[in-house]
PDB file of C-alpha atoms in Angstrom:
ATOM      1  CA  UNK A   1      47.219  14.167   4.121  1.00  0.00           C
ATOM      2  CA  UNK A   2      43.501  13.429   4.248  1.00  0.00           C
ATOM      3  CA  UNK A   3      41.865  12.390   0.987  1.00  0.00           C
ATOM      4  CA  UNK A   4      38.962  14.330  -0.435  1.00  0.00           C
ATOM      5  CA  UNK A   5      35.600  12.589  -0.631  1.00  0.00           C
ATOM      6  CA  UNK A   6      35.979  11.664  -4.306  1.00  0.00           C
ATOM      7  CA  UNK A   7      39.252   9.861  -3.695  1.00  0.00           C
ATOM      8  CA  UNK A   8      38.097   8.349  -0.399  1.00  0.00           C
ATOM      9  CA  UNK A   9      35.092   6.650  -1.982  1.00  0.00           C
ATOM     10  CA  UNK A  10      36.529   6.024  -5.418  1.00  0.00           C
ATOM     11  CA  UNK A  11      33.919   8.237  -7.037  1.00  0.00           C
ATOM     12  CA  UNK A  12      34.157   9.801 -10.480  1.00  0.00           C
ATOM     13  CA  UNK A  13      32.626  13.129  -9.472  1.00  0.00           C
ATOM     14  CA  UNK A  14      30.203  14.770  -7.088  1.00  0.00           C
ATOM     15  CA  UNK A  15      27.189  17.052  -6.950  1.00  0.00           C
ATOM     16  CA  UNK A  16      25.944  19.185  -4.132  1.00  0.00           C
ATOM     17  CA  UNK A  17      23.169  17.774  -1.970  1.00  0.00           C
ATOM     18  CA  UNK A  18      21.492  20.664  -0.177  1.00  0.00           C
ATOM     19  CA  UNK A  19      19.471  20.472   3.015  1.00  0.00           C
ATOM     20  CA  UNK A  20      16.095  22.224   3.045  1.00  0.00           C
ATOM     21  CA  UNK A  21      13.612  23.083   5.753  1.00  0.00           C
ATOM     22  CA  UNK A  22      10.436  21.286   4.613  1.00  0.00           C
ATOM     23  CA  UNK A  23       8.415  24.463   4.961  1.00  0.00           C
ATOM     24  CA  UNK A  24      10.732  26.325   2.579  1.00  0.00           C
ATOM     25  CA  UNK A  25       9.924  23.949  -0.273  1.00  0.00           C
ATOM     26  CA  UNK A  26       7.069  24.662  -2.649  1.00  0.00           C
ATOM     27  CA  UNK A  27       4.584  21.873  -3.345  1.00  0.00           C
ATOM     28  CA  UNK A  28       2.740  22.691  -6.559  1.00  0.00           C
ATOM     29  CA  UNK A  29      -1.047  22.418  -6.247  1.00  0.00           C
ATOM     30  CA  UNK A  30      -2.061  24.158  -9.475  1.00  0.00           C
ATOM     31  CA  UNK A  31      -3.536  21.506 -11.835  1.00  0.00           C
ATOM     32  CA  UNK A  32      -2.482  23.556 -14.865  1.00  0.00           C
ATOM     33  CA  UNK A  33       1.210  23.499 -13.889  1.00  0.00           C
ATOM     34  CA  UNK A  34       3.512  21.040 -15.662  1.00  0.00           C
ATOM     35  CA  UNK A  35       4.768  19.748 -12.300  1.00  0.00           C
ATOM     36  CA  UNK A  36       1.328  19.165 -10.795  1.00  0.00           C
ATOM     37  CA  UNK A  37       0.701  15.687  -9.407  1.00  0.00           C
ATOM     38  CA  UNK A  38      -2.681  14.860  -7.887  1.00  0.00           C
ATOM     39  CA  UNK A  39      -1.018  12.555  -5.359  1.00  0.00           C
ATOM     40  CA  UNK A  40      -0.188  15.681  -3.399  1.00  0.00           C
ATOM     41  CA  UNK A  41      -3.632  15.200  -1.846  1.00  0.00           C
ATOM     42  CA  UNK A  42      -3.083  11.629  -0.733  1.00  0.00           C
ATOM     43  CA  UNK A  43      -3.656  11.084   3.004  1.00  0.00           C
ATOM     44  CA  UNK A  44      -0.553  10.971   5.167  1.00  0.00           C
ATOM     45  CA  UNK A  45       0.659   7.546   6.202  1.00  0.00           C
ATOM     46  CA  UNK A  46       1.239   7.138   9.933  1.00  0.00           C
ATOM     47  CA  UNK A  47       3.944   4.500   9.465  1.00  0.00           C
ATOM     48  CA  UNK A  48       5.873   6.791   7.130  1.00  0.00           C
ATOM     49  CA  UNK A  49       5.681   9.680   9.597  1.00  0.00           C
ATOM     50  CA  UNK A  50       7.086   7.514  12.391  1.00  0.00           C
ATOM     51  CA  UNK A  51       9.806   6.209  10.096  1.00  0.00           C
ATOM     52  CA  UNK A  52      10.920   9.727   9.167  1.00  0.00           C
ATOM     53  CA  UNK A  53      10.807  10.861  12.793  1.00  0.00           C
ATOM     54  CA  UNK A  54      13.187   8.046  13.655  1.00  0.00           C
ATOM     55  CA  UNK A  55      15.498   7.952  10.615  1.00  0.00           C
ATOM     56  CA  UNK A  56      14.933  11.231   8.788  1.00  0.00           C
ATOM     57  CA  UNK A  57      14.467  11.554   5.025  1.00  0.00           C
ATOM     58  CA  UNK A  58      16.983   9.108   3.584  1.00  0.00           C
ATOM     59  CA  UNK A  59      16.526   9.616  -0.147  1.00  0.00           C
ATOM     60  CA  UNK A  60      17.205  13.121  -1.530  1.00  0.00           C
ATOM     61  CA  UNK A  61      14.366  14.819  -3.335  1.00  0.00           C
ATOM     62  CA  UNK A  62      14.714  16.719  -6.628  1.00  0.00           C
ATOM     63  CA  UNK A  63      14.339  20.503  -6.432  1.00  0.00           C
ATOM     64  CA  UNK A  64      13.947  23.057  -9.232  1.00  0.00           C
ATOM     65  CA  UNK A  65      13.999  26.817  -8.799  1.00  0.00           C
ATOM     66  CA  UNK A  66      11.215  28.294 -10.885  1.00  0.00           C
ATOM     67  CA  UNK A  67      12.749  31.310 -12.653  1.00  0.00           C
ATOM     68  CA  UNK A  68       9.332  32.989 -12.893  1.00  0.00           C
ATOM     69  CA  UNK A  69       8.523  32.867  -9.177  1.00  0.00           C
ATOM     70  CA  UNK A  70      11.867  32.209  -7.496  1.00  0.00           C
ATOM     71  CA  UNK A  71      10.285  29.349  -5.552  1.00  0.00           C
ATOM     72  CA  UNK A  72      12.146  26.119  -4.804  1.00  0.00           C
ATOM     73  CA  UNK A  73       9.696  23.638  -6.302  1.00  0.00           C
ATOM     74  CA  UNK A  74       9.627  19.950  -5.515  1.00  0.00           C
ATOM     75  CA  UNK A  75       9.982  17.920  -8.709  1.00  0.00           C
ATOM     76  CA  UNK A  76      10.215  14.508  -7.054  1.00  0.00           C
ATOM     77  CA  UNK A  77       9.667  13.689  -3.387  1.00  0.00           C
ATOM     78  CA  UNK A  78       6.367  15.368  -2.526  1.00  0.00           C
ATOM     79  CA  UNK A  79       5.383  12.635  -0.098  1.00  0.00           C
ATOM     80  CA  UNK A  80       8.747  12.799   1.669  1.00  0.00           C
ATOM     81  CA  UNK A  81       8.310  16.539   2.119  1.00  0.00           C
ATOM     82  CA  UNK A  82       4.693  16.279   3.285  1.00  0.00           C
ATOM     83  CA  UNK A  83       5.526  13.579   5.809  1.00  0.00           C
ATOM     84  CA  UNK A  84       8.608  15.507   6.976  1.00  0.00           C
ATOM     85  CA  UNK A  85       6.373  18.520   7.649  1.00  0.00           C
ATOM     86  CA  UNK A  86       4.121  16.425   9.880  1.00  0.00           C
ATOM     87  CA  UNK A  87       7.109  14.747  11.520  1.00  0.00           C
ATOM     88  CA  UNK A  88       8.551  18.166  12.406  1.00  0.00           C
ATOM     89  CA  UNK A  89       5.264  19.273  13.966  1.00  0.00           C
ATOM     90  CA  UNK A  90       5.417  16.320  16.319  1.00  0.00           C
ATOM     91  CA  UNK A  91       9.133  16.701  16.995  1.00  0.00           C
ATOM     92  CA  UNK A  92       8.583  20.370  17.838  1.00  0.00           C
ATOM     93  CA  UNK A  93       5.932  19.427  20.404  1.00  0.00           C
ATOM     94  CA  UNK A  94       8.413  17.007  21.955  1.00  0.00           C
ATOM     95  CA  UNK A  95      11.112  19.671  22.033  1.00  0.00           C
ATOM     96  CA  UNK A  96      13.347  17.702  19.687  1.00  0.00           C
ATOM     97  CA  UNK A  97      15.561  18.847  16.835  1.00  0.00           C
ATOM     98  CA  UNK A  98      13.710  19.406  13.578  1.00  0.00           C
ATOM     99  CA  UNK A  99      14.520  17.523  10.410  1.00  0.00           C
ATOM    100  CA  UNK A 100      15.926  18.849   7.162  1.00  0.00           C
ATOM    101  CA  UNK A 101      15.161  17.335   3.769  1.00  0.00           C
ATOM    102  CA  UNK A 102      18.145  16.539   1.514  1.00  0.00           C
ATOM    103  CA  UNK A 103      17.677  17.665  -2.063  1.00  0.00           C
ATOM    104  CA  UNK A 104      19.495  17.600  -5.385  1.00  0.00           C
ATOM    105  CA  UNK A 105      19.013  20.695  -7.510  1.00  0.00           C
ATOM    106  CA  UNK A 106      18.207  20.276 -11.193  1.00  0.00           C
ATOM    107  CA  UNK A 107      18.332  23.032 -13.793  1.00  0.00           C
ATOM    108  CA  UNK A 108      16.324  23.291 -16.978  1.00  0.00           C
ATOM    109  CA  UNK A 109      12.895  24.155 -18.335  1.00  0.00           C
ATOM    110  CA  UNK A 110       9.582  23.234 -16.735  1.00  0.00           C
ATOM    111  CA  UNK A 111       9.083  20.733 -19.557  1.00  0.00           C
ATOM    112  CA  UNK A 112      12.377  19.053 -18.724  1.00  0.00           C
ATOM    113  CA  UNK A 113      11.449  18.967 -15.031  1.00  0.00           C
ATOM    114  CA  UNK A 114       8.135  17.292 -15.864  1.00  0.00           C
ATOM    115  CA  UNK A 115      10.116  14.556 -17.618  1.00  0.00           C
ATOM    116  CA  UNK A 116      12.228  14.096 -14.481  1.00  0.00           C
ATOM    117  CA  UNK A 117       9.065  13.957 -12.375  1.00  0.00           C
ATOM    118  CA  UNK A 118       7.363  11.255 -14.436  1.00  0.00           C
ATOM    119  CA  UNK A 119      10.506   9.166 -14.846  1.00  0.00           C
ATOM    120  CA  UNK A 120      11.436   9.313 -11.144  1.00  0.00           C
ATOM    121  CA  UNK A 121       8.030   7.906 -10.191  1.00  0.00           C
ATOM    122  CA  UNK A 122       7.555   5.340 -12.932  1.00  0.00           C
ATOM    123  CA  UNK A 123      11.029   3.816 -13.291  1.00  0.00           C
ATOM    124  CA  UNK A 124      11.298   2.698  -9.665  1.00  0.00           C
ATOM    125  CA  UNK A 125      11.033  -1.056  -9.122  1.00  0.00           C
ATOM    126  CA  UNK A 126       9.442  -2.059  -5.858  1.00  0.00           C
ATOM    127  CA  UNK A 127      10.870  -4.893  -3.795  1.00  0.00           C
ATOM    128  CA  UNK A 128       9.050  -8.203  -4.202  1.00  0.00           C
ATOM    129  CA  UNK A 129       7.060  -9.637  -1.253  1.00  0.00           C
ATOM    130  CA  UNK A 130       9.544 -12.485  -0.880  1.00  0.00           C
ATOM    131  CA  UNK A 131      12.471 -10.074  -1.054  1.00  0.00           C
ATOM    132  CA  UNK A 132      10.931  -8.022   1.743  1.00  0.00           C
ATOM    133  CA  UNK A 133      10.351 -11.175   3.782  1.00  0.00           C
ATOM    134  CA  UNK A 134      14.006 -12.200   3.468  1.00  0.00           C
ATOM    135  CA  UNK A 135      15.173  -8.735   4.531  1.00  0.00           C
ATOM    136  CA  UNK A 136      12.844  -8.824   7.531  1.00  0.00           C
ATOM    137  CA  UNK A 137      14.090 -12.259   8.551  1.00  0.00           C
ATOM    138  CA  UNK A 138      17.699 -11.110   8.312  1.00  0.00           C
ATOM    139  CA  UNK A 139      16.966  -8.153  10.588  1.00  0.00           C
ATOM    140  CA  UNK A 140      15.239 -10.419  13.108  1.00  0.00           C
ATOM    141  CA  UNK A 141      18.372 -12.561  13.233  1.00  0.00           C
ATOM    142  CA  UNK A 142      20.389  -9.435  14.021  1.00  0.00           C
ATOM    143  CA  UNK A 143      18.332  -8.721  17.117  1.00  0.00           C
ATOM    144  CA  UNK A 144      15.503  -6.532  15.837  1.00  0.00           C
ATOM    145  CA  UNK A 145      11.925  -7.329  16.818  1.00  0.00           C
ATOM    146  CA  UNK A 146       8.615  -7.021  14.940  1.00  0.00           C
ATOM    147  CA  UNK A 147       8.075  -3.462  16.184  1.00  0.00           C
ATOM    148  CA  UNK A 148      11.464  -2.446  14.789  1.00  0.00           C
ATOM    149  CA  UNK A 149      10.584  -4.006  11.448  1.00  0.00           C
ATOM    150  CA  UNK A 150       7.248  -2.197  11.310  1.00  0.00           C
ATOM    151  CA  UNK A 151       9.077   1.102  11.807  1.00  0.00           C
ATOM    152  CA  UNK A 152      11.843   0.344   9.314  1.00  0.00           C
ATOM    153  CA  UNK A 153       9.527  -0.944   6.585  1.00  0.00           C
ATOM    154  CA  UNK A 154       6.811   1.645   7.167  1.00  0.00           C
ATOM    155  CA  UNK A 155       3.992  -0.815   7.849  1.00  0.00           C
ATOM    156  CA  UNK A 156       2.028  -2.407  10.680  1.00  0.00           C
ATOM    157  CA  UNK A 157       3.082  -5.390  12.764  1.00  0.00           C
ATOM    158  CA  UNK A 158       0.330  -7.487  11.124  1.00  0.00           C
ATOM    159  CA  UNK A 159       1.887  -6.785   7.742  1.00  0.00           C
ATOM    160  CA  UNK A 160       5.281  -7.799   9.095  1.00  0.00           C
ATOM    161  CA  UNK A 161       3.914 -11.121  10.339  1.00  0.00           C
ATOM    162  CA  UNK A 162       2.031 -11.737   7.083  1.00  0.00           C
ATOM    163  CA  UNK A 163       5.165 -11.041   5.054  1.00  0.00           C
ATOM    164  CA  UNK A 164       7.380 -13.256   7.208  1.00  0.00           C
ATOM    165  CA  UNK A 165       4.861 -16.084   6.841  1.00  0.00           C
ATOM    166  CA  UNK A 166       5.903 -16.333   3.186  1.00  0.00           C
ATOM    167  CA  UNK A 167       9.123 -17.963   4.325  1.00  0.00           C
ATOM    168  CA  UNK A 168       7.096 -20.837   5.833  1.00  0.00           C
ATOM    169  CA  UNK A 169       5.429 -21.595   2.496  1.00  0.00           C
ATOM    170  CA  UNK A 170       6.490 -24.222   0.004  1.00  0.00           C
ATOM    171  CA  UNK A 171       8.526 -23.050  -2.989  1.00  0.00           C
ATOM    172  CA  UNK A 172       5.570 -23.298  -5.358  1.00  0.00           C
ATOM    173  CA  UNK A 173       3.569 -20.921  -3.156  1.00  0.00           C
ATOM    174  CA  UNK A 174       6.460 -18.464  -2.967  1.00  0.00           C
ATOM    175  CA  UNK A 175       6.814 -18.591  -6.764  1.00  0.00           C
ATOM    176  CA  UNK A 176       3.098 -17.873  -7.179  1.00  0.00           C
ATOM    177  CA  UNK A 177       3.350 -14.785  -4.958  1.00  0.00           C
ATOM    178  CA  UNK A 178       6.397 -13.540  -6.865  1.00  0.00           C
ATOM    179  CA  UNK A 179       4.521 -14.018 -10.145  1.00  0.00           C
ATOM    180  CA  UNK A 180       1.535 -12.077  -8.744  1.00  0.00           C
ATOM    181  CA  UNK A 181      -0.729 -15.088  -9.186  1.00  0.00           C
ATOM    182  CA  UNK A 182      -1.813 -15.129  -5.538  1.00  0.00           C
ATOM    183  CA  UNK A 183      -1.796 -12.547  -2.778  1.00  0.00           C
ATOM    184  CA  UNK A 184       0.409 -12.371   0.297  1.00  0.00           C
ATOM    185  CA  UNK A 185      -2.707 -12.878   2.430  1.00  0.00           C
ATOM    186  CA  UNK A 186      -3.564 -16.083   0.582  1.00  0.00           C
ATOM    187  CA  UNK A 187       0.008 -17.302   0.908  1.00  0.00           C
ATOM    188  CA  UNK A 188      -0.038 -16.672   4.643  1.00  0.00           C
ATOM    189  CA  UNK A 189      -3.132 -18.831   5.007  1.00  0.00           C
ATOM    190  CA  UNK A 190      -1.581 -21.552   2.876  1.00  0.00           C
ATOM    191  CA  UNK A 191       1.467 -21.516   5.162  1.00  0.00           C
ATOM    192  CA  UNK A 192      -0.701 -23.046   7.903  1.00  0.00           C
ATOM    193  CA  UNK A 193      -1.512 -26.081   5.737  1.00  0.00           C
ATOM    194  CA  UNK A 194       0.507 -29.226   5.140  1.00  0.00           C
ATOM    195  CA  UNK A 195       2.976 -28.977   2.232  1.00  0.00           C
ATOM    196  CA  UNK A 196       0.969 -31.308  -0.038  1.00  0.00           C
ATOM    197  CA  UNK A 197      -2.207 -29.333   0.599  1.00  0.00           C
ATOM    198  CA  UNK A 198      -0.356 -26.084  -0.094  1.00  0.00           C
ATOM    199  CA  UNK A 199       0.756 -27.398  -3.485  1.00  0.00           C
ATOM    200  CA  UNK A 200      -2.739 -28.584  -4.343  1.00  0.00           C
ATOM    201  CA  UNK A 201      -4.427 -25.337  -3.340  1.00  0.00           C
ATOM    202  CA  UNK A 202      -1.923 -23.079  -5.055  1.00  0.00           C
ATOM    203  CA  UNK A 203      -2.371 -24.986  -8.312  1.00  0.00           C
ATOM    204  CA  UNK A 204      -6.108 -24.254  -8.139  1.00  0.00           C
ATOM    205  CA  UNK A 205      -5.479 -20.578  -7.311  1.00  0.00           C
ATOM    206  CA  UNK A 206      -3.007 -20.172 -10.177  1.00  0.00           C
ATOM    207  CA  UNK A 207      -5.355 -21.903 -12.618  1.00  0.00           C
ATOM    208  CA  UNK A 208      -8.052 -19.376 -11.725  1.00  0.00           C
ATOM    209  CA  UNK A 209      -5.619 -16.463 -12.002  1.00  0.00           C
ATOM    210  CA  UNK A 210      -4.500 -17.555 -15.483  1.00  0.00           C
ATOM    211  CA  UNK A 211      -8.020 -17.588 -16.880  1.00  0.00           C
ATOM    212  CA  UNK A 212      -9.630 -14.593 -15.191  1.00  0.00           C
ATOM    213  CA  UNK A 213      -8.971 -11.107 -13.895  1.00  0.00           C
ATOM    214  CA  UNK A 214     -10.430  -8.397 -11.670  1.00  0.00           C
ATOM    215  CA  UNK A 215     -13.531  -9.201  -9.600  1.00  0.00           C
ATOM    216  CA  UNK A 216     -14.049 -12.551 -11.327  1.00  0.00           C
ATOM    217  CA  UNK A 217     -10.554 -13.679 -10.411  1.00  0.00           C
ATOM    218  CA  UNK A 218     -10.935 -12.509  -6.813  1.00  0.00           C
ATOM    219  CA  UNK A 219     -14.307 -14.229  -6.460  1.00  0.00           C
ATOM    220  CA  UNK A 220     -13.125 -17.548  -7.857  1.00  0.00           C
ATOM    221  CA  UNK A 221      -9.974 -17.494  -5.738  1.00  0.00           C
ATOM    222  CA  UNK A 222     -12.106 -16.855  -2.659  1.00  0.00           C
ATOM    223  CA  UNK A 223     -14.097 -19.953  -3.583  1.00  0.00           C
ATOM    224  CA  UNK A 224     -10.894 -21.976  -3.837  1.00  0.00           C
ATOM    225  CA  UNK A 225      -9.890 -20.730  -0.376  1.00  0.00           C
ATOM    226  CA  UNK A 226     -13.349 -21.550   0.979  1.00  0.00           C
ATOM    227  CA  UNK A 227     -14.326 -17.908   1.435  1.00  0.00           C
ATOM    228  CA  UNK A 228     -17.197 -17.739  -1.024  1.00  0.00           C
ATOM    229  CA  UNK A 229     -20.162 -15.824   0.334  1.00  0.00           C
ATOM    230  CA  UNK A 230     -23.701 -16.346  -0.970  1.00  0.00           C
ATOM    231  CA  UNK A 231     -24.935 -13.409  -3.001  1.00  0.00           C
ATOM    232  CA  UNK A 232     -27.610 -11.402  -1.224  1.00  0.00           C
ATOM    233  CA  UNK A 233     -30.936 -11.380  -3.033  1.00  0.00           C
ATOM    234  CA  UNK A 234     -32.477  -8.062  -3.969  1.00  0.00           C
ATOM    235  CA  UNK A 235     -35.795  -6.943  -2.478  1.00  0.00           C
ATOM    236  CA  UNK A 236     -37.437  -7.556  -5.850  1.00  0.00           C
ATOM    237  CA  UNK A 237     -36.142 -11.143  -5.963  1.00  0.00           C
ATOM    238  CA  UNK A 238     -37.357 -11.797  -2.414  1.00  0.00           C
ATOM    239  CA  UNK A 239     -40.795 -10.371  -3.199  1.00  0.00           C
ATOM    240  CA  UNK A 240     -41.061 -12.589  -6.268  1.00  0.00           C
ATOM    241  CA  UNK A 241     -40.035 -15.658  -4.265  1.00  0.00           C
ATOM    242  CA  UNK A 242     -42.693 -14.815  -1.678  1.00  0.00           C
ATOM    243  CA  UNK A 243     -45.452 -15.275  -4.281  1.00  0.00           C
ATOM    244  CA  UNK A 244     -44.933 -19.045  -4.297  1.00  0.00           C
ATOM    245  CA  UNK A 245     -43.571 -19.515  -0.767  1.00  0.00           C
ATOM    246  CA  UNK A 246     -45.540 -21.105   2.082  1.00  0.00           C
ATOM    247  CA  UNK A 247     -45.176 -21.813   5.757  1.00  0.00           C
ATOM    248  CA  UNK A 248     -42.045 -20.897   7.677  1.00  0.00           C
ATOM    249  CA  UNK A 249     -40.137 -20.041   4.499  1.00  0.00           C
ATOM    250  CA  UNK A 250     -42.750 -17.435   3.555  1.00  0.00           C
ATOM    251  CA  UNK A 251     -42.659 -16.062   7.100  1.00  0.00           C
ATOM    252  CA  UNK A 252     -38.900 -15.764   6.914  1.00  0.00           C
ATOM    253  CA  UNK A 253     -39.110 -13.881   3.609  1.00  0.00           C
ATOM    254  CA  UNK A 254     -41.668 -11.472   5.075  1.00  0.00           C
ATOM    255  CA  UNK A 255     -39.353 -10.916   8.036  1.00  0.00           C
ATOM    256  CA  UNK A 256     -36.483 -10.079   5.673  1.00  0.00           C
ATOM    257  CA  UNK A 257     -38.739  -7.584   3.900  1.00  0.00           C
ATOM    258  CA  UNK A 258     -39.556  -5.952   7.214  1.00  0.00           C
ATOM    259  CA  UNK A 259     -43.126  -7.280   7.563  1.00  0.00           C
ATOM    260  CA  UNK A 260     -42.344  -9.047  10.827  1.00  0.00           C
ATOM    261  CA  UNK A 261     -45.846  -8.726  12.322  1.00  0.00           C
ATOM    262  CA  UNK A 262     -47.361 -10.219   9.198  1.00  0.00           C
ATOM    263  CA  UNK A 263     -44.823 -13.027   9.313  1.00  0.00           C
ATOM    264  CA  UNK A 264     -45.730 -13.854  12.912  1.00  0.00           C
ATOM    265  CA  UNK A 265     -49.473 -13.913  12.089  1.00  0.00           C
ATOM    266  CA  UNK A 266     -48.893 -16.297   9.210  1.00  0.00           C
ATOM    267  CA  UNK A 267     -46.829 -18.654  11.366  1.00  0.00           C
ATOM    268  CA  UNK A 268     -49.484 -18.587  14.125  1.00  0.00           C
ATOM    269  CA  UNK A 269     -52.217 -19.503  11.680  1.00  0.00           C
ATOM    270  CA  UNK A 270     -50.236 -22.189   9.894  1.00  0.00           C
TER     271      UNK A 270
END
């Protein structure tokens, strides 16, 4: 006799996961509603659309039936629904079967649903860059290529290559990325250097990160990486410098200010 699903999987219980047509789900856009989330207006991500077209919506959303309106409101999973809607538009044009969105129904007050909404978004822990790199490398070993990885991870091929480059870095560089002391882009550039140079550079980058933040941190780390750009002088600063400038330098300043004809005359009479 066949086992039921609880016995077959060794589960302790089960709930019903329902399948919804994306268009039948209500996305709340009223800012005064307890379940409003301004991210509903975020632009769609092309990589996510392609991923859903290929694999469907893998993680069930949370749905609540509003007793006042009778609408099936999305508590968690707005982006999955929005991207599924776009995916279905494209699948329809291709004459392919449309996707359904799996959803778990929750019951309770709007206040309780707002708690679910906040918690579902804030409790999640994203994979680390190095963790993603290891997963990508494992898939490559199983026969997938970079295009497959871009689809599976919802990113571009350049991002795939940048992430995989982490595995070519020394341990100290990998640790710095994991600790959010340097960026994946910086680590990828360090990967092209000799191991000793990597260790030297990352120590400088981490030292800057420990003592600064925001724009100051980014600027000083760019200097460490040799990317510092000279600050452009304002028109007022250039005009002031012109008061004491002579010769070709003065002509160049006049050219920057747009007085090219005047600059040429001054050079010709010098």
